[in-house]
Coordinates of C-alpha atoms in Angstrom, one line a residue:
M1 CA 158.8 294.1 -17.9
N2 CA 157.2 296.7 -20.2
E3 CA 157.3 297.0 -24.1
I4 CA 160.2 298.7 -24.5
D5 CA 162.3 296.6 -22.1
V6 CA 161.1 293.3 -24.2
L7 CA 162.2 295.1 -27.3
Q8 CA 165.6 296.2 -26.1
E9 CA 166.5 292.6 -25.1
V10 CA 165.2 291.4 -28.3
F11 CA 167.1 293.4 -30.4
G12 CA 169.6 294.9 -28.3
P13 CA 171.8 297.7 -29.1
D14 CA 171.3 297.3 -32.7
E15 CA 169.3 299.4 -34.7
V16 CA 168.3 296.3 -37.2
P17 CA 166.2 293.4 -36.0
S18 CA 168.4 290.1 -36.0
A19 CA 167.9 286.8 -37.7
A20 CA 166.6 285.0 -34.0
A21 CA 164.3 288.0 -33.7
H22 CA 163.0 288.0 -37.2
D23 CA 162.1 283.7 -37.0
R24 CA 160.6 284.3 -33.5
A25 CA 158.4 287.1 -34.7
R26 CA 157.4 284.6 -37.9
A27 CA 156.7 281.7 -35.5
A28 CA 154.2 283.9 -33.2
L29 CA 152.3 285.5 -36.0
L30 CA 151.9 282.0 -37.4
H31 CA 150.8 281.2 -33.8
R32 CA 148.2 283.7 -33.7
I33 CA 146.9 282.6 -36.8
N34 CA 146.4 279.0 -36.4
D35 CA 145.0 279.4 -33.1
P36 CA 143.9 283.1 -32.4
G37 CA 142.4 282.1 -28.7
P38 CA 138.6 282.2 -27.2
A39 CA 139.1 286.0 -26.4
R40 CA 138.1 287.7 -29.8
R41 CA 139.0 286.4 -33.7
R42 CA 140.5 289.1 -35.6
P43 CA 139.4 289.6 -39.6
R44 CA 141.9 288.3 -41.5
W45 CA 142.4 291.8 -43.3
A46 CA 143.2 292.8 -40.0
I47 CA 146.0 290.7 -39.4
R48 CA 149.4 293.5 -40.4
I49 CA 151.7 293.9 -38.3
T50 CA 155.6 295.0 -38.5
A51 CA 158.7 293.2 -37.6
M52 CA 159.0 295.1 -34.4
V53 CA 155.3 294.6 -33.3
A54 CA 155.8 291.2 -34.0
T55 CA 158.9 290.6 -32.4
A56 CA 156.8 292.2 -28.9
A57 CA 154.2 289.6 -29.3
A58 CA 157.1 286.8 -30.0
A59 CA 158.7 287.5 -26.8
A60 CA 155.5 287.5 -24.8
V61 CA 154.8 283.8 -26.1
G62 CA 155.9 280.8 -23.4
I63 CA 160.0 280.9 -23.6
V64 CA 161.9 278.1 -22.1
A65 CA 165.4 278.3 -21.5
L66 CA 167.8 276.6 -24.1
E67 CA 171.2 276.0 -23.1
N68 CA 172.5 273.2 -25.2
I69 CA 172.9 275.1 -28.7
G70 CA 176.5 276.5 -29.1
A71 CA 177.4 279.4 -30.6
V72 CA 180.5 281.3 -31.8
D73 CA 182.6 284.1 -30.7
E74 CA 184.6 286.2 -32.7
R75 CA 187.7 283.6 -32.0
G76 CA 185.6 280.7 -33.4
T77 CA 185.3 279.2 -30.1
S78 CA 181.9 277.5 -29.3
R79 CA 180.0 278.1 -26.2
P80 CA 176.9 277.5 -24.9
V81 CA 173.9 280.2 -25.1
V82 CA 170.2 280.6 -23.5
A83 CA 167.7 281.2 -26.5
A84 CA 164.2 281.4 -26.2
L85 CA 161.7 278.8 -28.2
P86 CA 159.3 280.1 -29.9
F87 CA 156.9 277.9 -28.4
A88 CA 157.8 276.6 -25.1
K89 CA 154.6 274.2 -24.9
P90 CA 154.1 272.9 -28.8
A91 CA 150.6 271.2 -29.2
K92 CA 150.9 271.2 -33.1
A93 CA 153.2 269.9 -35.3
A94 CA 153.4 273.2 -37.4
E95 CA 155.2 274.4 -33.6
L96 CA 157.1 271.3 -32.9
L97 CA 158.7 271.9 -36.7
E98 CA 159.3 275.5 -35.8
N99 CA 160.9 274.9 -32.7
A100 CA 162.9 272.1 -34.2
A101 CA 163.9 274.5 -37.1
W102 CA 164.6 277.3 -35.1
A103 CA 167.0 275.2 -32.9
A104 CA 168.7 273.6 -35.8
A105 CA 169.8 277.1 -37.7
R106 CA 171.6 278.3 -34.3
K107 CA 174.1 275.4 -34.2
P108 CA 177.8 276.0 -35.2
W109 CA 178.5 276.0 -38.5
A110 CA 181.2 276.0 -40.9
M111 CA 181.0 274.8 -44.6
P112 CA 182.8 271.3 -44.8
R113 CA 185.8 270.5 -47.5
D114 CA 185.1 268.1 -50.6
D115 CA 187.8 265.9 -48.4
Q116 CA 186.2 266.1 -44.8
F117 CA 183.1 263.2 -44.2
M118 CA 180.1 263.6 -42.9
Y119 CA 180.1 261.2 -39.6
V120 CA 176.3 259.4 -38.3
E121 CA 176.6 256.9 -35.4
T122 CA 172.8 255.4 -35.0
I123 CA 172.2 252.4 -32.3
S124 CA 169.6 250.4 -34.4
T125 CA 167.2 247.5 -33.1
L126 CA 167.4 244.9 -36.3
N127 CA 166.2 240.7 -36.4
R128 CA 169.3 238.6 -35.9
R129 CA 171.7 238.3 -39.0
K130 CA 170.2 235.4 -40.6
I131 CA 166.5 236.5 -40.3
L132 CA 167.9 240.0 -41.4
E133 CA 170.0 237.9 -44.6
A134 CA 166.7 236.5 -45.6
A135 CA 164.2 238.9 -45.5
P136 CA 166.1 242.0 -45.4
N137 CA 163.3 244.3 -45.6
G138 CA 160.8 242.2 -43.3
P139 CA 159.2 243.3 -40.2
L140 CA 161.2 242.8 -36.7
V141 CA 160.3 239.9 -35.3
P142 CA 159.4 239.9 -31.3
G143 CA 162.0 238.1 -29.5
K144 CA 164.6 237.5 -32.3
T145 CA 166.1 240.9 -32.4
E146 CA 169.7 242.6 -31.3
T147 CA 170.5 246.1 -30.7
V148 CA 173.3 247.5 -33.2
R149 CA 175.7 250.2 -33.4
Q150 CA 176.9 251.3 -36.6
E151 CA 178.8 254.5 -37.7
T152 CA 179.1 255.7 -41.1
W153 CA 181.4 258.0 -42.7
M154 CA 180.6 259.6 -46.2
R155 CA 183.3 262.0 -47.9
V156 CA 181.5 265.0 -49.1
D157 CA 182.5 264.6 -52.8
G158 CA 180.8 260.9 -52.7
D159 CA 183.8 259.5 -53.7
V160 CA 184.8 257.4 -50.4
M161 CA 182.8 255.7 -47.5
A162 CA 183.4 254.1 -44.5
S163 CA 181.5 251.7 -41.8
R164 CA 181.6 250.1 -39.1
E165 CA 179.4 248.1 -37.0
R166 CA 179.5 246.6 -33.6
G167 CA 182.5 248.3 -32.8
G168 CA 184.4 246.3 -35.1
R169 CA 186.7 246.9 -37.8
L170 CA 186.5 249.9 -39.9
E171 CA 185.7 249.5 -43.5
V172 CA 186.2 251.6 -46.5
T173 CA 185.3 251.5 -49.9
R174 CA 186.6 254.0 -52.7
R175 CA 184.6 254.6 -55.6
T176 CA 186.4 253.2 -58.6
A177 CA 185.4 252.5 -62.3
T178 CA 184.3 249.1 -61.4
M179 CA 183.1 250.1 -57.9
S180 CA 180.3 252.9 -57.8
W181 CA 177.1 254.0 -55.8
G182 CA 174.5 256.7 -55.9
T183 CA 175.0 260.1 -54.3
I184 CA 173.6 263.3 -53.8
P185 CA 176.1 266.2 -54.7
Y186 CA 176.7 267.9 -51.1
A187 CA 176.9 271.3 -53.2
D188 CA 173.3 270.9 -54.8
L189 CA 171.7 270.0 -50.7
A190 CA 173.7 273.0 -49.2
G191 CA 171.2 275.5 -51.3
L192 CA 168.3 273.8 -50.2
T193 CA 167.7 276.9 -47.7
T194 CA 164.2 277.2 -48.2
P195 CA 160.7 274.9 -48.2
E196 CA 160.3 276.4 -51.5
K197 CA 164.0 275.6 -53.2
F198 CA 163.6 272.1 -51.2
Q199 CA 160.7 271.6 -52.5
G200 CA 161.6 272.5 -56.1
W201 CA 164.7 270.1 -55.8
L202 CA 162.0 267.3 -55.1
D203 CA 160.2 268.0 -57.9
A204 CA 163.1 268.3 -60.4
P205 CA 164.6 265.1 -62.0
K206 CA 167.7 263.7 -60.8
T207 CA 170.2 260.6 -60.8
F208 CA 169.5 259.9 -57.2
G209 CA 167.6 261.6 -54.4
A210 CA 166.2 260.8 -51.0
D211 CA 163.4 261.1 -49.0
P212 CA 163.2 264.0 -46.3
D213 CA 163.7 262.0 -43.1
A214 CA 166.6 259.7 -45.1
L215 CA 167.9 262.9 -45.4
L216 CA 168.0 264.5 -42.3
M217 CA 168.9 260.8 -40.6
Q218 CA 171.5 260.0 -42.7
Q219 CA 173.3 263.1 -43.9
V220 CA 174.9 266.0 -42.0
L221 CA 173.4 268.7 -43.3
P222 CA 173.9 272.3 -43.1
P223 CA 171.8 274.2 -40.4
D224 CA 169.8 276.1 -43.0
V225 CA 169.2 273.3 -45.0
E226 CA 167.8 271.2 -41.7
A227 CA 165.5 274.3 -40.4
A228 CA 164.5 274.5 -43.8
I229 CA 163.2 270.6 -44.4
Y230 CA 161.4 271.1 -40.9
R231 CA 159.8 274.1 -42.0
W232 CA 158.9 272.4 -45.3
L233 CA 157.6 269.2 -43.2
A234 CA 155.3 272.0 -41.6
R235 CA 153.5 272.5 -45.0
Q236 CA 152.8 268.7 -45.5
P237 CA 149.2 267.3 -45.0
G238 CA 148.4 264.8 -42.5
V239 CA 151.4 265.2 -40.2
Q240 CA 150.7 265.3 -36.6
V241 CA 152.8 265.4 -33.4
D242 CA 152.8 262.9 -30.1
L243 CA 153.7 264.9 -27.5
H244 CA 154.6 261.6 -25.0
S245 CA 156.5 259.3 -26.5
V246 CA 159.6 257.5 -26.5
N247 CA 162.7 256.8 -28.0
L248 CA 164.3 253.7 -28.9
D249 CA 166.7 254.0 -25.7
G250 CA 163.7 255.2 -23.3
R251 CA 164.6 258.5 -23.5
P252 CA 161.3 260.8 -23.6
A253 CA 160.4 262.2 -27.2
I254 CA 158.2 263.9 -29.4
A255 CA 157.2 262.0 -32.2
L256 CA 156.3 264.1 -35.5
T257 CA 154.3 261.4 -37.4
W258 CA 152.8 260.6 -40.7
T259 CA 151.1 258.0 -42.9
E260 CA 152.8 256.1 -45.6
E261 CA 151.5 253.9 -48.8
G262 CA 148.1 254.1 -46.9
Y263 CA 149.6 251.7 -43.9
L264 CA 153.2 252.5 -42.6
K265 CA 153.0 255.1 -39.8
K266 CA 156.6 257.1 -40.0
D267 CA 157.8 259.0 -36.7
L268 CA 160.5 261.8 -36.5
L269 CA 161.5 261.7 -33.1
F270 CA 162.3 264.7 -31.4
D271 CA 164.3 265.2 -27.9
P272 CA 161.4 267.1 -26.1
R273 CA 164.1 269.9 -24.4
T274 CA 166.9 270.4 -26.8
Y275 CA 164.2 269.8 -30.1
A276 CA 167.0 267.6 -31.8
L277 CA 166.6 265.1 -34.0
I278 CA 167.0 261.6 -31.7
G279 CA 165.7 258.6 -33.9
D280 CA 163.5 257.7 -36.6
R281 CA 160.7 254.2 -36.5
L282 CA 158.6 253.2 -38.8
V283 CA 155.7 250.8 -38.1
A284 CA 152.5 249.3 -40.1
V285 CA 149.1 250.5 -38.7
D286 CA 146.9 248.1 -41.1
D287 CA 147.2 244.9 -42.7
H288 CA 148.8 245.0 -46.0
V289 CA 149.8 242.4 -48.6
R290 CA 152.9 243.8 -50.7
E291 CA 154.0 241.9 -53.5
S292 CA 157.5 242.6 -54.3
L293 CA 160.5 240.6 -56.4
D294 CA 161.3 238.7 -53.0
G295 CA 158.1 237.2 -53.4
T296 CA 154.5 238.2 -51.0
T297 CA 154.9 239.6 -48.0
R298 CA 151.6 240.0 -45.3
I299 CA 151.8 242.5 -43.0
K300 CA 150.5 242.6 -40.0
A301 CA 148.7 246.0 -38.2
G302 CA 151.3 246.6 -35.1
D303 CA 154.4 244.8 -36.9
V304 CA 157.7 246.9 -36.6
F305 CA 160.2 247.7 -39.6
R306 CA 162.6 250.3 -38.1
L307 CA 163.5 251.5 -35.1
V308 CA 166.5 254.1 -35.1
V309 CA 168.4 256.1 -32.4
R310 CA 170.7 259.0 -34.3
S311 CA 173.4 259.1 -31.3
R312 CA 176.2 261.7 -32.7
A313 CA 176.8 263.4 -36.4
G314 CA 179.1 265.8 -37.5
I315 CA 181.8 266.7 -39.9
V316 CA 185.4 264.6 -39.5
D317 CA 188.3 264.9 -41.4
R318 CA 189.2 261.1 -41.6
P319 CA 187.2 257.6 -41.4
G320 CA 187.6 256.6 -37.8
D321 CA 187.1 260.0 -36.1
T322 CA 184.1 261.1 -34.2
V323 CA 182.6 263.7 -32.2

C-alpha cells in the first residue's frame, strides 16, 4: 500500500480530515517526539508536520483492530465498527492513556436528560460486615473479606439516588430539607472537554468536588470528558504503566499507577484489548502511621484498601433499570 492509498483509507471521500484522523495524527506525533527511535534524532525545530503527513505517519504506526466500540448510523442504531488504535503495544503511560482516550471518545452517546439516572455496577472486595462497621476506612483483613456486588443510580440533576447491594432490595432516597448530599452539577462535568478545562475545574473553588479516578469510576461521563481526563492524567508527573497486571476477577489488565501521600499506590485498570476502564485498587507501598478522628492507624506495606471491578455503567430512565 502506498502513501496515497493510506491517505484515502484514512480520510475517505471527504476533503477535510476526520476527528479520528486528527487524533491519530496527534498520537503519532507525540510518539515520534517522545521516542524517535535509534536511527537518528531530528532537531526540535524540524518537527513541523502538516495534518496530512502526520495522519499518514499515524497509519504507519502499529495498528490493531478494536471491534467492540459502537458507531451510530443516521437512524440512531448502534453498530460495531473496526477501528485503528493509536498504539498497538503501548509501553508508556501516555500511550496507554491515548488509547483509552481514543476508545472512550468513540462510544455512542446522547446527552442525558435531568430526570435520567447514571447507573454503575461494581464488584468489590470488602471486609466482612462487623470489621467494616468497626473500621470503615481500614485495610482489608486477609481471610476475612467477601465479594460484594453493588449497584447505584444517581439522577442527573442530583436530587434522587438509589442503591442495591448483593442483589437485595432497591433503596431509593430523595433530597429533602432534612436529607441532602453533595453532588457535582452534571452541566459542569459535561463542559470539561479538554485537559486544560479539567485542570481549571480542579483548581477552581467549589462546594463539592472529586478526584479524577473517582469521577471515572463512579460517574457516567460524556465520552469527550472521559477522554479529556485520560489526557490530563497523561500530563501528570510520576504516572507509570504496568503491562502485566490482573483485575480483581482475574482478567488480564493494564494498570496505570501513581503514588499518593507518599505511601499509597493507586491503580486504574484497563482492558488490554478494548482499553475500557475495568477497575481500580489502592495498596500501601510503605509503612505509615495515620492519625484521624477515629484514632491512630498503623499501616503496613502491602495493606490493600480498595479492590473494585467496574462491571457495567450507562444512562437509564429509572432506578432499577440496568444496561
